[in-house]
Amino acid sequence: MDHETVAAYLDRVGVPAPPAGDAAGLRTLHRAHQLTVPFENLSIHLAEPISLDERDLIDKIVRRRRGGFCYELNGAFALLLEALGAQVSRVAARVYGQEGLSPPFDHLALIVRPADGSGPWLADVGFGSHSDYPLLLDARDDQDDPAGRFRLADAHAGDIDVLKDGQPQYRFETRERSLADCVPTCWWQQTSPQSHFTQSTICSRLTPGGRVSISGRMLIQTQDGTRTEQQLDGDDAVLAAYRNHFGVELSRVPDNPAG
């Protein structure tokens, strides 16, 4: 990533200058990314193919000012961190659900070692509602975060579970992977009727006091623990909400399989 692209990416996430290559700088970028770049699956419902090519990731998130899901968000964030001098390992994860753990590569997270040698840290800007700040990888006690109380716990075969407020979120490997390893699962996520990403639309980002989301035609806002819902009537209202709350300019409303 060249200097011009780094500057454009930092502008995209609202960070005026490259932060220090330490834990504090990583924390700044981690939270800023979630405040500005939404977790969204709109491409699936706009008939836009999702590419994990590095140039396509930067074009979508930085230049087109869109968001994405885990492979895209953490994939692009890794490129930024590496350009700023960090050592980044991309790691595969399985998400906990009602029936237990999902298949391998269902999620992508990052293990980050900043330029100053601190950490390592578990960084994840692509899980939707998750920790505001990176989690210390080697700690096994509680890690308090504005989003909740997190804990990393050793699991089978060297894997690590991520828990939020006592509830398991996902299990990740520590073995380094590449984005190319995620391509088959990324294709499944955007095409299979069994993928929850094909079943409904979501666009969501962190706010200073909570979270704002659009699910289908419902605008959902949480502020200081208070949740409000507003049905968006008409395509113009939906497009305006994407524009006003996420800076996302769409030419049409995404298809909504959930009706």
Coordinates of C-alpha atoms in Angstrom, one line a residue, residues 10-171:
L10 CA -6.7 7.1 7.4
D11 CA -9.0 9.8 6.1
R12 CA -11.7 7.2 5.5
V13 CA -11.6 6.2 9.2
G14 CA -11.3 9.8 10.5
V15 CA -7.7 9.5 11.7
P16 CA -5.9 12.7 10.6
A17 CA -2.3 11.4 10.7
P18 CA -0.6 8.0 11.1
P19 CA -0.8 7.0 14.8
A20 CA 2.2 5.8 16.7
G21 CA 3.2 2.2 16.0
D22 CA 2.3 1.0 19.5
A23 CA -0.7 -0.4 21.4
A24 CA -2.3 3.0 21.8
G25 CA -2.1 3.6 18.0
L26 CA -3.7 0.2 17.3
R27 CA -6.5 0.9 19.8
T28 CA -7.1 4.3 18.0
L29 CA -7.4 2.6 14.6
H30 CA -9.4 -0.3 15.8
R31 CA -12.2 1.8 17.3
A32 CA -12.0 4.4 14.5
H33 CA -12.5 1.7 11.9
Q34 CA -15.7 0.5 13.6
L35 CA -17.1 4.0 14.0
T36 CA -16.7 4.7 10.3
V37 CA -16.7 1.5 8.2
P38 CA -19.9 -0.4 8.5
F39 CA -20.3 -4.2 8.8
E40 CA -22.7 -4.8 5.9
N41 CA -23.7 -7.5 3.4
L42 CA -25.4 -5.2 0.9
S43 CA -23.3 -6.4 -2.1
I44 CA -25.0 -9.8 -1.9
H45 CA -28.4 -8.1 -2.3
L46 CA -27.2 -5.7 -5.0
A47 CA -25.9 -8.5 -7.2
E48 CA -22.3 -7.2 -6.7
P49 CA -19.7 -10.0 -6.6
I50 CA -17.5 -9.8 -3.5
S51 CA -13.8 -10.0 -4.3
L52 CA -11.0 -10.5 -1.8
D53 CA -8.4 -9.2 -4.2
E54 CA -6.4 -6.6 -2.3
R55 CA -7.0 -3.8 -4.8
D56 CA -10.7 -4.5 -4.8
L57 CA -10.9 -4.4 -1.0
I58 CA -9.3 -1.0 -0.9
D59 CA -11.4 0.3 -3.8
K60 CA -14.6 -0.7 -2.1
I61 CA -13.8 0.4 1.4
V62 CA -11.6 3.4 0.9
R63 CA -12.5 4.9 -2.5
R64 CA -16.2 3.8 -2.7
R65 CA -16.6 4.3 1.0
R66 CA -18.5 1.2 1.6
G67 CA -18.2 -1.5 4.2
G68 CA -18.3 -5.3 4.1
F69 CA -18.3 -8.5 6.1
C70 CA -15.4 -10.1 8.0
Y71 CA -13.2 -11.1 5.1
E72 CA -13.4 -7.7 3.6
L73 CA -13.2 -5.6 6.7
N74 CA -10.4 -7.5 8.5
G75 CA -8.7 -8.1 5.1
A76 CA -8.5 -4.4 4.4
F77 CA -7.6 -3.5 8.0
A78 CA -4.7 -5.9 7.9
L79 CA -3.3 -4.2 4.8
L80 CA -3.5 -0.8 6.5
L81 CA -1.8 -2.1 9.7
E82 CA 1.0 -3.7 7.7
A83 CA 1.6 -0.5 5.7
L84 CA 2.0 1.2 9.1
G85 CA 4.7 -1.2 10.2
A86 CA 2.7 -3.9 12.2
Q87 CA 3.1 -7.6 11.8
V88 CA -0.3 -9.1 11.0
S89 CA -1.4 -12.8 10.9
R90 CA -4.8 -13.6 9.4
V91 CA -6.4 -16.4 11.3
A92 CA -9.5 -18.5 10.6
A93 CA -12.4 -18.8 13.1
R94 CA -15.6 -20.8 13.7
V95 CA -18.6 -18.9 15.1
Y96 CA -20.7 -20.2 17.9
G97 CA -24.4 -20.6 17.2
Q98 CA -27.4 -22.5 18.5
E99 CA -26.0 -25.8 17.0
G100 CA -22.4 -25.3 18.2
L101 CA -19.5 -24.2 16.1
S102 CA -19.8 -23.3 12.5
P103 CA -17.6 -24.7 9.7
P104 CA -13.9 -23.6 9.4
F105 CA -13.2 -20.2 7.8
D106 CA -16.7 -19.0 8.7
H107 CA -14.9 -15.9 10.2
L108 CA -11.6 -14.1 9.8
A109 CA -9.7 -12.3 12.6
L110 CA -6.3 -10.8 13.0
I111 CA -3.3 -11.3 15.3
V112 CA -1.4 -8.1 15.4
R113 CA 2.1 -7.2 16.7
P114 CA 2.6 -3.4 16.5
A115 CA 5.9 -2.0 15.3
D116 CA 7.0 -1.4 18.9
G117 CA 6.9 -5.1 19.6
S118 CA 4.0 -4.9 22.1
G119 CA 1.2 -7.5 22.2
P120 CA 0.3 -9.7 20.4
W121 CA -3.3 -8.5 20.1
L122 CA -6.5 -10.1 18.8
A123 CA -7.9 -7.4 16.4
D124 CA -11.3 -7.8 14.9
V125 CA -13.2 -5.0 13.1
G126 CA -15.4 -7.4 11.1
F127 CA -17.6 -9.3 13.6
G128 CA -20.4 -6.7 13.9
S129 CA -21.0 -5.9 17.5
H130 CA -17.8 -6.9 19.2
S131 CA -15.0 -5.3 21.3
D132 CA -14.3 -1.6 20.6
Y133 CA -10.6 -2.3 21.2
P134 CA -8.2 -5.1 20.5
L135 CA -7.8 -7.9 23.1
L136 CA -4.5 -9.0 24.5
L137 CA -3.9 -12.4 23.0
D138 CA -1.9 -14.0 25.8
A139 CA -4.2 -12.8 28.7
R140 CA -6.6 -15.4 30.1
D141 CA -8.3 -13.1 32.7
D142 CA -11.2 -10.7 32.0
Q143 CA -10.6 -7.8 29.7
D144 CA -13.1 -5.0 30.2
D145 CA -14.1 -3.0 27.1
P146 CA -16.9 -0.5 26.5
A147 CA -18.7 -3.2 24.6
G148 CA -18.6 -5.7 27.5
R149 CA -16.3 -8.0 29.4
F150 CA -14.2 -10.2 27.2
R151 CA -12.1 -13.3 28.0
L152 CA -9.9 -15.5 25.8
A153 CA -9.8 -19.1 26.8
D154 CA -7.7 -22.0 25.6
A155 CA -9.5 -24.6 23.6
H156 CA -8.8 -27.9 21.8
A157 CA -5.6 -28.3 19.7
G158 CA -4.2 -24.9 20.5
D159 CA -7.3 -22.9 19.4
I160 CA -8.6 -20.0 21.4
D161 CA -12.2 -19.2 22.4
V162 CA -13.5 -15.6 22.5
L163 CA -16.1 -15.0 25.2
K164 CA -18.2 -11.8 25.7
D165 CA -20.0 -11.4 29.0
G166 CA -19.5 -15.1 29.6
Q167 CA -21.0 -16.2 26.2
P168 CA -18.7 -17.8 23.6
Q169 CA -18.5 -15.8 20.4
Y170 CA -16.1 -17.7 18.2
R171 CA -13.1 -20.0 18.3

